[in-house]
Short mmCIF file of C-alpha atoms and ligand atoms in Angstrom, two decimals:
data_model
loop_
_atom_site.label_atom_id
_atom_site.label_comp_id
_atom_site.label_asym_id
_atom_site.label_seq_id
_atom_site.Cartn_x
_atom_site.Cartn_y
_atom_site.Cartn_z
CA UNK Y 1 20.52 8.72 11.79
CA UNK Y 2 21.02 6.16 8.94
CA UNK Y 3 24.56 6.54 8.84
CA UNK Y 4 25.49 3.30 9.53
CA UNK Y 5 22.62 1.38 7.66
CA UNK Y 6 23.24 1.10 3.64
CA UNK Y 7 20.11 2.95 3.29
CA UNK Y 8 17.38 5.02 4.90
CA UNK Y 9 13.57 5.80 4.18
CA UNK Y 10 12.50 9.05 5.23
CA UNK Y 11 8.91 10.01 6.03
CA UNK Y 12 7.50 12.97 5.19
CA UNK Y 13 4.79 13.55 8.05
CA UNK Y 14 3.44 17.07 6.14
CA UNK Y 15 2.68 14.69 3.37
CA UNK Y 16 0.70 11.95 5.20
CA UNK Y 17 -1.39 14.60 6.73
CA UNK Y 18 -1.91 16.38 3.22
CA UNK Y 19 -2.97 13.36 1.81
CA UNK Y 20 -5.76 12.59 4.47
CA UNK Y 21 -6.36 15.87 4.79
CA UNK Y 22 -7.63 15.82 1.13
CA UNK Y 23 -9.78 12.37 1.72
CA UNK Y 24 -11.20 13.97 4.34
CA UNK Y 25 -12.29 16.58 2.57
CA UNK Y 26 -13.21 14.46 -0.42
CA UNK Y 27 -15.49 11.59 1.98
CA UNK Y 28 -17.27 14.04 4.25
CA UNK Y 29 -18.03 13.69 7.89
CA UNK Y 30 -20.19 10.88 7.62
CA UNK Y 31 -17.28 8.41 6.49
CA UNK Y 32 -14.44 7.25 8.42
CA UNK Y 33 -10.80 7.08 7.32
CA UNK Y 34 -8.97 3.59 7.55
CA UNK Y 35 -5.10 3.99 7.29
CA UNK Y 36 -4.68 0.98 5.19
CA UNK Y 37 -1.17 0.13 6.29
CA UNK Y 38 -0.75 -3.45 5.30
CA UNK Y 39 2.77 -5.36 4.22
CA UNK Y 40 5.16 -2.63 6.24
CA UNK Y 41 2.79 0.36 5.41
CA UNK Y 42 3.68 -0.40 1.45
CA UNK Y 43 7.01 -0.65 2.71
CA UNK Y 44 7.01 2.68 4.41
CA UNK Y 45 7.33 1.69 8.35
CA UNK Y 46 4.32 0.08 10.04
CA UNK Y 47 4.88 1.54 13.62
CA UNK Y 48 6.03 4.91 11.62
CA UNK Y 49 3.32 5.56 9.28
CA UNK Y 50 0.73 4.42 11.68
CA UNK Y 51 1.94 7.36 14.08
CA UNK Y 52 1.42 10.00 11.36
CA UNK Y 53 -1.51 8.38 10.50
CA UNK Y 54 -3.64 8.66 13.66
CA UNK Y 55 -1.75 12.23 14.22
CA UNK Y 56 -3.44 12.97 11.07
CA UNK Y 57 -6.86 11.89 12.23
CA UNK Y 58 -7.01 9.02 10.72
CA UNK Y 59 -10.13 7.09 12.69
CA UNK Y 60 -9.04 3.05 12.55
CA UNK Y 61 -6.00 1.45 10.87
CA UNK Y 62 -6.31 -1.52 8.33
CA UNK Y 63 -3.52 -4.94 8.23
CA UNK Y 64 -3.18 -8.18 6.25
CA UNK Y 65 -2.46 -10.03 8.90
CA UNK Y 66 -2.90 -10.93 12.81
CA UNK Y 67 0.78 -10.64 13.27
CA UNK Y 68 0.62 -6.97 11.88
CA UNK Y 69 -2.40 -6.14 14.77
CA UNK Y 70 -0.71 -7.54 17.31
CA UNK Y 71 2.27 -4.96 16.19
CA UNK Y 72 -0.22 -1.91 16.31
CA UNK Y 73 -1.83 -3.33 19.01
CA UNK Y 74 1.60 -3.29 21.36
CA UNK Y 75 1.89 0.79 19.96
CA UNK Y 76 -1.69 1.41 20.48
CA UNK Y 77 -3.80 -0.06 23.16
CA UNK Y 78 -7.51 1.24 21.68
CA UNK Y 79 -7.27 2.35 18.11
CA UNK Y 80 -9.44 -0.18 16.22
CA UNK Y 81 -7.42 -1.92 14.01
CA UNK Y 82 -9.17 -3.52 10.99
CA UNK Y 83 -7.83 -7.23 10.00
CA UNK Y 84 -8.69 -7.82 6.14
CA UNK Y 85 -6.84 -11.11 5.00
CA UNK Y 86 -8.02 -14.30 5.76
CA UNK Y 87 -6.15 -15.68 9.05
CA UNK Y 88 -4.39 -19.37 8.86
CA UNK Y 89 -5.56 -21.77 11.56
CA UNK Y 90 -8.32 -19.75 12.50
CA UNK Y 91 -8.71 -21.76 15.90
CA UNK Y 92 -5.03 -21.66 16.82
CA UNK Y 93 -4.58 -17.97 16.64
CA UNK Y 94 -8.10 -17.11 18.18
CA UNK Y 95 -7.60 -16.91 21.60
CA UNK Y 96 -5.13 -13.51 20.25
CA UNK Y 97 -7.89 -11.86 18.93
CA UNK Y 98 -10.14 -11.06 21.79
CA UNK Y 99 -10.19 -7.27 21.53
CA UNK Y 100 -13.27 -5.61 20.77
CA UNK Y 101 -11.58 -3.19 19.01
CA UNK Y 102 -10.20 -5.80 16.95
CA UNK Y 103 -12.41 -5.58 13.15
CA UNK Y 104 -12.26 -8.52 11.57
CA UNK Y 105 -12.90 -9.40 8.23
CA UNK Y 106 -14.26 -12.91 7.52
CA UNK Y 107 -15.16 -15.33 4.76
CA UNK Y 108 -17.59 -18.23 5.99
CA UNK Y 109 -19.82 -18.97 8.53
CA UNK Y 110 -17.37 -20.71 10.67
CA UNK Y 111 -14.95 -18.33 11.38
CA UNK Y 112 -18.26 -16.01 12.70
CA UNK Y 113 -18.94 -19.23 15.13
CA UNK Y 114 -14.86 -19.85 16.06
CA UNK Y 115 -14.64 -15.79 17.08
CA UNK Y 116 -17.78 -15.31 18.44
CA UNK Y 117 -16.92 -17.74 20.88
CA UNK Y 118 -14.43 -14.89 22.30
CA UNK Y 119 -14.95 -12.97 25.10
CA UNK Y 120 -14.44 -9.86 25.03
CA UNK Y 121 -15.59 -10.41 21.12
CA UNK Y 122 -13.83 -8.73 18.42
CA UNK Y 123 -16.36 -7.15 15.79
CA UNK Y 124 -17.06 -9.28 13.03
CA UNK Y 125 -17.16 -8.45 9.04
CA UNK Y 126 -18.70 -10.34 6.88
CA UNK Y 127 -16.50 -10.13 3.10
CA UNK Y 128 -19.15 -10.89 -0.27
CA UNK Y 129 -17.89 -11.68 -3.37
CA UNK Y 130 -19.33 -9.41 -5.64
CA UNK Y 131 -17.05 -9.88 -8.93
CA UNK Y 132 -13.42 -10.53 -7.41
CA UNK Y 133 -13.25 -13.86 -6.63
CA UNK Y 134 -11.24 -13.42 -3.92
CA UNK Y 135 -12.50 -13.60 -0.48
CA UNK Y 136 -15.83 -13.32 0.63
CA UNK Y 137 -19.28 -15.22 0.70
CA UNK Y 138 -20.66 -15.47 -3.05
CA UNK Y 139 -23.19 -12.27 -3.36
CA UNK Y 140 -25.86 -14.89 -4.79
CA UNK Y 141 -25.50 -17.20 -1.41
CA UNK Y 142 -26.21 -13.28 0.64
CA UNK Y 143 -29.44 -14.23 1.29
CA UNK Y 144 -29.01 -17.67 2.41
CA UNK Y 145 -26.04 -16.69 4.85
CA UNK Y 146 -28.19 -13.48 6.43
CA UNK Y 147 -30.79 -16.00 7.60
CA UNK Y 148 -28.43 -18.66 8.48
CA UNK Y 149 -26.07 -15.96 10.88
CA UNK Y 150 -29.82 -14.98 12.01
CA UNK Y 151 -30.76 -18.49 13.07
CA UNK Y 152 -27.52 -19.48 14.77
CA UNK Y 153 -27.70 -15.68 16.99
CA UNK Y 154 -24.33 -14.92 15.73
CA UNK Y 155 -23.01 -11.20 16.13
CA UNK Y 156 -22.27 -9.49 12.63
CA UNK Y 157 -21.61 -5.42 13.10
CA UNK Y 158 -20.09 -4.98 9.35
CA UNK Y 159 -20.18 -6.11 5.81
CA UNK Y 160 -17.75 -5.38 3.36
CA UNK Y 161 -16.23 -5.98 -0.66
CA UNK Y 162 -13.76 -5.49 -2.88
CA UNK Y 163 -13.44 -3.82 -6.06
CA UNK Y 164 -11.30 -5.81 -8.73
CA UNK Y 165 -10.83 -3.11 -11.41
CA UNK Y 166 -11.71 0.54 -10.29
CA UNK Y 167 -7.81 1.10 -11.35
CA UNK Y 168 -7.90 -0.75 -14.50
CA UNK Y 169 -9.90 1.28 -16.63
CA UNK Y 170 -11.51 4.76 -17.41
CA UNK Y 171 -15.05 2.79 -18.44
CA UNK Y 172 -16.33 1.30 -14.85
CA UNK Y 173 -19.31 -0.75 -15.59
CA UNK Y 174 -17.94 -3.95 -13.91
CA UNK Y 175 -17.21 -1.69 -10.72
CA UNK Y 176 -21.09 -0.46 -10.94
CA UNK Y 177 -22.28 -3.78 -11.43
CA UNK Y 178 -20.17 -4.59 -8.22
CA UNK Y 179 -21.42 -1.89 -6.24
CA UNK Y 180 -25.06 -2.67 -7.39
CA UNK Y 181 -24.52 -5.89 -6.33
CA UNK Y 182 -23.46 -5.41 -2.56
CA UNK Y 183 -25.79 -2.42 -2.19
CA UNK Y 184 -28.54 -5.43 -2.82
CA UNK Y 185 -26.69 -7.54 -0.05
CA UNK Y 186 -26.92 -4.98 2.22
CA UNK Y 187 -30.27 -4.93 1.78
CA UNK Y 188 -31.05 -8.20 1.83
CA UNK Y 189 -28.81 -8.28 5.39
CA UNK Y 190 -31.23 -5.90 6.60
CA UNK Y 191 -33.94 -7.32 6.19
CA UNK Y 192 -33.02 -10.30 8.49
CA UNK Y 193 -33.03 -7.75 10.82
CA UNK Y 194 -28.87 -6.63 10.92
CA UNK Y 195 -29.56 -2.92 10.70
CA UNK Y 196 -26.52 -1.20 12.32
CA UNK Y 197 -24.04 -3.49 9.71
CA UNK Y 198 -21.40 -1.27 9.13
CA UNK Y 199 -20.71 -1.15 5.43
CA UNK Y 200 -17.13 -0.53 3.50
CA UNK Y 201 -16.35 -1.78 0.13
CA UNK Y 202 -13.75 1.43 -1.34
CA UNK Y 203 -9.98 1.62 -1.61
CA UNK Y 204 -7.95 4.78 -2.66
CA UNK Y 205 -9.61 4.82 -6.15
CA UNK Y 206 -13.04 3.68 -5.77
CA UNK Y 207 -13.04 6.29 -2.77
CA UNK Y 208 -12.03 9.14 -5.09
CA UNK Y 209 -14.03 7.86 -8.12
CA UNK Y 210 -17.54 6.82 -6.28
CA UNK Y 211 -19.22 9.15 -3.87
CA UNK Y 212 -21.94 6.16 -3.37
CA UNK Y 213 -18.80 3.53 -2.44
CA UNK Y 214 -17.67 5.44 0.54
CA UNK Y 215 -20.38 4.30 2.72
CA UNK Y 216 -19.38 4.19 6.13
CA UNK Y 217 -15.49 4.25 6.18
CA UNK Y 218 -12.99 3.91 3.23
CA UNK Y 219 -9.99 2.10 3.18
CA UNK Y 220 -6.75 3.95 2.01
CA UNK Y 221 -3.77 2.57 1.20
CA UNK Y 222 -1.78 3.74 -2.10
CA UNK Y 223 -2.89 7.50 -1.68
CA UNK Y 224 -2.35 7.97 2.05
CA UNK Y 225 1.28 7.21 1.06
CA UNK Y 226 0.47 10.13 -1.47
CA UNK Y 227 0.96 7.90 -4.95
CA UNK Y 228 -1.61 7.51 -7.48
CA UNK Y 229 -3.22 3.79 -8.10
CA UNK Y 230 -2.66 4.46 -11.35
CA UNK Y 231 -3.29 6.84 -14.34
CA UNK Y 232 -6.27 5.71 -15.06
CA UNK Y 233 -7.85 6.81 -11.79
CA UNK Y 234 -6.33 10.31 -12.88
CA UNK Y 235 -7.79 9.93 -15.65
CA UNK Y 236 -11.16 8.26 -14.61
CA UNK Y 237 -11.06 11.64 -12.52
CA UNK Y 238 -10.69 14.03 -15.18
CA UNK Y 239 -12.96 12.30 -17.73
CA UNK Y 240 -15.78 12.30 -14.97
CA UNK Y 241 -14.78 16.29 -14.16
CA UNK Y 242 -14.28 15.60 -10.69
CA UNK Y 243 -11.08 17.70 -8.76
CA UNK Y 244 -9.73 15.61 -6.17
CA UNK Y 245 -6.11 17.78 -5.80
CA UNK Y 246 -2.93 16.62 -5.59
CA UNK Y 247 -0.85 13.91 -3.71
CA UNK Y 248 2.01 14.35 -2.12
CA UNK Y 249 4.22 11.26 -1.98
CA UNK Y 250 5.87 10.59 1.41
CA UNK Y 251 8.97 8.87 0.90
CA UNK Y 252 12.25 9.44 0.06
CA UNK Y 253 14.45 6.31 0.04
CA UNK Y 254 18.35 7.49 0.03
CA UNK Y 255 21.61 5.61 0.21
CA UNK Y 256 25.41 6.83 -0.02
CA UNK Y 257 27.99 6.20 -2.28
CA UNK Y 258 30.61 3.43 -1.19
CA UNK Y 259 33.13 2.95 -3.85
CA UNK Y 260 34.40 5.97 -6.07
CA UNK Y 261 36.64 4.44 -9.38
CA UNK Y 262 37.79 5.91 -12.55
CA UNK Y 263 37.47 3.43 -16.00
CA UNK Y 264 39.11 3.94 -18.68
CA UNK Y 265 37.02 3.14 -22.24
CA UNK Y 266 36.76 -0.34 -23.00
CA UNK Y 267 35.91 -1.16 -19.42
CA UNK Y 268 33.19 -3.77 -18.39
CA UNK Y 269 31.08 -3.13 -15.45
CA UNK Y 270 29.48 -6.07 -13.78
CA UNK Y 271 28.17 -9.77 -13.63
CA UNK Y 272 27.65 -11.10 -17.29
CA UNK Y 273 30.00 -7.61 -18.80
CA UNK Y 274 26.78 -6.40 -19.79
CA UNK Y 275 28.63 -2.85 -20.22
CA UNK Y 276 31.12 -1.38 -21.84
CA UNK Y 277 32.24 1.58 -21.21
CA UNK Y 278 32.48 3.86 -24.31
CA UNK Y 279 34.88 6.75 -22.53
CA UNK Y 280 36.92 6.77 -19.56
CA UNK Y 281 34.40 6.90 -16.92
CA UNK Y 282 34.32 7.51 -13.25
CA UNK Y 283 31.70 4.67 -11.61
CA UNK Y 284 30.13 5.27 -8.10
CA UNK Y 285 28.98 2.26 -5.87
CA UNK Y 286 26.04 1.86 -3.97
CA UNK Y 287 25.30 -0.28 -1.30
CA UNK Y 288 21.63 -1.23 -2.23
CA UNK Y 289 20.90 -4.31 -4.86
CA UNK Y 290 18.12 -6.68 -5.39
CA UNK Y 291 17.82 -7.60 -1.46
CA UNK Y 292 17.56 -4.40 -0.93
CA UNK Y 293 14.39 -3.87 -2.96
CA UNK Y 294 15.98 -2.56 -6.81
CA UNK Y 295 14.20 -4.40 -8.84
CA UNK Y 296 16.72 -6.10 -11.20
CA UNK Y 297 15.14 -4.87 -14.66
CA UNK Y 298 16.58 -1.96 -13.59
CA UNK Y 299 19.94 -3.46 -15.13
CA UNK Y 300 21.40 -1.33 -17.33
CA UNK Y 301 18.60 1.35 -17.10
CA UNK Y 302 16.72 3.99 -14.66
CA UNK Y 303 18.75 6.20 -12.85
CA UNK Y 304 19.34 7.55 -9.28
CA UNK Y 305 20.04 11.00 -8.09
CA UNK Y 306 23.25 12.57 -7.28
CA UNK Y 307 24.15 16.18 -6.21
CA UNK Y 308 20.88 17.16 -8.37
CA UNK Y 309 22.04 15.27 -11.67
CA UNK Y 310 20.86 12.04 -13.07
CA UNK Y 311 23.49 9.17 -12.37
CA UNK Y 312 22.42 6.32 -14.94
CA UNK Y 313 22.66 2.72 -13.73
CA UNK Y 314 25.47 0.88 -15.30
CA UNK Y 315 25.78 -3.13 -16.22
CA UNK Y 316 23.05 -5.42 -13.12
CA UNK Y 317 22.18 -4.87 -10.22
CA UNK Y 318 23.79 -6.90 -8.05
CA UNK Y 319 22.42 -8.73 -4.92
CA UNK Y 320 23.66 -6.20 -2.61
CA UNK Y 321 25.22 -3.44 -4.74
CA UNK Y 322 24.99 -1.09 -7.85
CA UNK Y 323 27.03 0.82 -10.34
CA UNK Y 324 26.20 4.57 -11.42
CA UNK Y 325 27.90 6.56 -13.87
CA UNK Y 326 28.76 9.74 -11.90
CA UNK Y 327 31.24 10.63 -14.86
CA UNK Y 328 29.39 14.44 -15.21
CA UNK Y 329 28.79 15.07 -11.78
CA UNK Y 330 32.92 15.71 -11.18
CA UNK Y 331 32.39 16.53 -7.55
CA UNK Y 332 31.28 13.60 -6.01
CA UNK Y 333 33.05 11.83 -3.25
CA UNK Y 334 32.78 8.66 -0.85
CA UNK Y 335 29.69 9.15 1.22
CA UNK Y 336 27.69 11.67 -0.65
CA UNK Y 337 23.77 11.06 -0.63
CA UNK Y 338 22.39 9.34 -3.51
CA UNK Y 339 18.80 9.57 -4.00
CA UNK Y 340 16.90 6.07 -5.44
CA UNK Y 341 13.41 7.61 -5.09
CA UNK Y 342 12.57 11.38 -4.28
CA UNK Y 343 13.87 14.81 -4.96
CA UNK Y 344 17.44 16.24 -5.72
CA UNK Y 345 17.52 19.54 -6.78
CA UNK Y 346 15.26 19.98 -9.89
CA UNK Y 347 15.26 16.74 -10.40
CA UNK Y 348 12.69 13.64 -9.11
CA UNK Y 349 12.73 9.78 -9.24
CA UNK Y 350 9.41 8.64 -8.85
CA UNK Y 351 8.16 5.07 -7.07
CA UNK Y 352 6.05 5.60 -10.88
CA UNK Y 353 9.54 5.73 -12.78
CA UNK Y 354 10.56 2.61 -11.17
CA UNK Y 355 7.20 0.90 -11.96
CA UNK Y 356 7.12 2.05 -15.40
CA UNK Y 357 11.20 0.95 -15.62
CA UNK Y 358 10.46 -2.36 -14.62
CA UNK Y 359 7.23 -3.07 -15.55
CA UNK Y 360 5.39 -3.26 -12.23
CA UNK Y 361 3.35 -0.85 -10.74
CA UNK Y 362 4.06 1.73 -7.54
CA UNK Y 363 2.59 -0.96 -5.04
CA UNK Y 364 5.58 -3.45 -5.47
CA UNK Y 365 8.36 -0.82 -6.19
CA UNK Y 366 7.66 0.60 -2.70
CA UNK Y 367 6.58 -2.64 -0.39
CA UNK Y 368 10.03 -4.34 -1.97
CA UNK Y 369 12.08 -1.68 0.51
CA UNK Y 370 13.83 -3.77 3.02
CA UNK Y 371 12.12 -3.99 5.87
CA UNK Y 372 14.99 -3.86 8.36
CA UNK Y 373 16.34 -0.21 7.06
CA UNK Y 374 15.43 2.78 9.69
CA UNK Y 375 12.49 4.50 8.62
CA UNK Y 376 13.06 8.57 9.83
CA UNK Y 377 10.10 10.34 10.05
CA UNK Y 378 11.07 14.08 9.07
CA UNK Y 379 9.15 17.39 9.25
C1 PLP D 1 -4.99 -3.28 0.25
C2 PLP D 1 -6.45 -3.12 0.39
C3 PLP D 1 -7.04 -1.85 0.34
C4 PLP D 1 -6.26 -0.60 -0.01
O1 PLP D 1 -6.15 -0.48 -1.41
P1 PLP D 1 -5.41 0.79 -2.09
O2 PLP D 1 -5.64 0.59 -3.54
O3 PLP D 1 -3.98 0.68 -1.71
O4 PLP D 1 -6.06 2.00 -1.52
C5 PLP D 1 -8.39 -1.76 0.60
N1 PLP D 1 -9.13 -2.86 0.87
C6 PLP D 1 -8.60 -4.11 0.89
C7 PLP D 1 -9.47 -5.27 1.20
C8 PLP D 1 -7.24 -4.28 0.65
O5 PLP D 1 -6.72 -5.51 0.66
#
């Protein structure tokens, strides 16, 4: 597999299963487990990572968009498959969403009235704004809204928020005064008489970080894919003497070498002759640039792996192509693996190193991966 595509993701199914096994074990039996796999699974293989996933246990799955539960849907007739981003022309795309194990997030009043119109009806989230100012029904209006969703008999089974900065910092006060805030929604929904509401407001690190923010499912994304959502949750973690274990990332993105060539010194090396070589070199090609998902900042710096060694990135990255200095790993021929994140030998390139290379963080190094490339699920 993967031979004839420039590159190839492979999935480590051991290290989904690790990760959720260690949610599961973090959240209890009272919480469910939403396999957050939004934007290509963070750019690990929708259909793929789904599979592990719900092999894993994993109890519903969690998408941006109706386009992405229409996907799972086609894979998996009954899993409940949470929608989260708002949906363009609500009233259009409707009539697609009448599965009642269809969760839908929504944001006003009027998308309740468009869906409930649905029969079978999908269940129906209500999103509060409780210090994101994203999405969501303004936590002050909570009140207001209960009794007007009362009034008009529409069906609500779930309420949910966002956090905004849980992986910002190691001090969480705005988080708490989030969480304060929706647990007094929640209340206030109750007393207009929705009791069974189901309630969800954490993502990887407000599900590690807050016992009280798990509630009745948490939504995973970053950690089920086994990275961190940043240090300061590992640090958050450690500061607050709480163990959660560790993650095990599961993918390894790998390409081959195309081109083999031996520079002399003085040589330039790519668009704009931003290098120069300073000794005869020999320069490997790779068939992965900026379409591809390398973030160009990595001009000129980061490295891949080859045969175990580092292989530093010489002059830009091109659209479709980059240059490696292979000139201490002597061995190397046409078609041998290169590694652009995961292990080789001793050695690891993180989706972290990239982030910290370019000034990004793990989330957009990995959902960048083209799309189109084979995802291979191994072990
Ligand atoms: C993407 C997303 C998540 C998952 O967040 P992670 O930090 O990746 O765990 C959870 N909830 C909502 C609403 C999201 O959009």
């Amino acid at each position: 597999m993967g031979l004839v595509s420039s590159s190839t993701v492979y999935l480590s199914r051991s290290a989904i299963s690790h990760n959720i096994a260690l949610f599961r074990k973090l959240i209890g039996p009272k919480s469910k487990f939403t396999a957050v796999v939004k934007s290509n699974a963070y750019g690990h293989g929708l259909i793929e990572t789904a599979t592990m996933a719900l092999g894993a246990g994993a109890d519903l799955l969690a998408v941006n968009s109706v386009e992405e539960a229409k996907r799972l849907r086609v894979a998996f007739p009954k899993t409940i498959i949470l929608i989260m981003g708002s949906i363009p022309s609500l009233e259009t795309v409707a009539s697609s969403l009448s599965d009642e194990n269809f969760w839908i997030l929504v944001s006003r009043i009027e998308e309740l009235e468009i869906l409930s119109k649905l029969s079978p009806t999908p269940k129906l989230h209500l999103k509060v704004n409780t210090g994101m100012s994203r999405l969501g029904i303004s936590y002050e209006d909570a009140e207001l809204v209960a009794k007007e969703i009362f009034a008009k008999k529409l069906p609500l089974n779930g309420i949910a928020t966002h956090f905004a900065s849980t992986e910002d910092f190691t001090e969480h006060s705005h988080s708490m005064l989030q969480l304060e805030r929706f647990q007094k929604v929640i209340h206030q929904f109750e007393k207009h008489g929705f009791i069974d509401l189901v309630c969800h407001c954490a993502s990887s690190a407000s599900a590690m970080l807050f016992a009280e923010a798990r509630m009745d499912l948490v939504r995973v994304g970053i950690s089920l894919y086994g990275l961190w959502p940043s240090l300061e949750t590992k640090l958050s973690l450690s500061l607050m003497k709480k163990e959660v274990g560790s993650l095990k990332p599961a993918l390894t993105w790998k390409t081959k070498i195309q081109h083999i060539q031996e520079l002399p010194q003085g040589s330039f090396v790519g668009y704009g002759s931003t290098y120069k070589t300073t000794h005869p070199t020999k320069l490997a090609v790779v068939p992965v640039g900026y379409y591809e998902g390398l973030n160009r900042k990595l001009s000129n710096s980061g490295y891949m792996l080859v045969a175990g060694e580092r292989a530093k990135i010489l002059g830009r990255i091109c659209m479709n192509m980059t240059m490696l200095d292979i000139t201490n790993i002597p061995e190397t021929k046409i078609g041998d693996d290169v590694i652009i994140i995961g292990k080789s030998g001793e050695e690891t390139v993180t989706a972290d190193d990239h982030a910290t290379w370019t000034g990004t963080i793990n989330y957009e190094v990995v959902t960048k991966i083209l799309d189109s490339f084979p995802r291979v699920i191994v072990d």
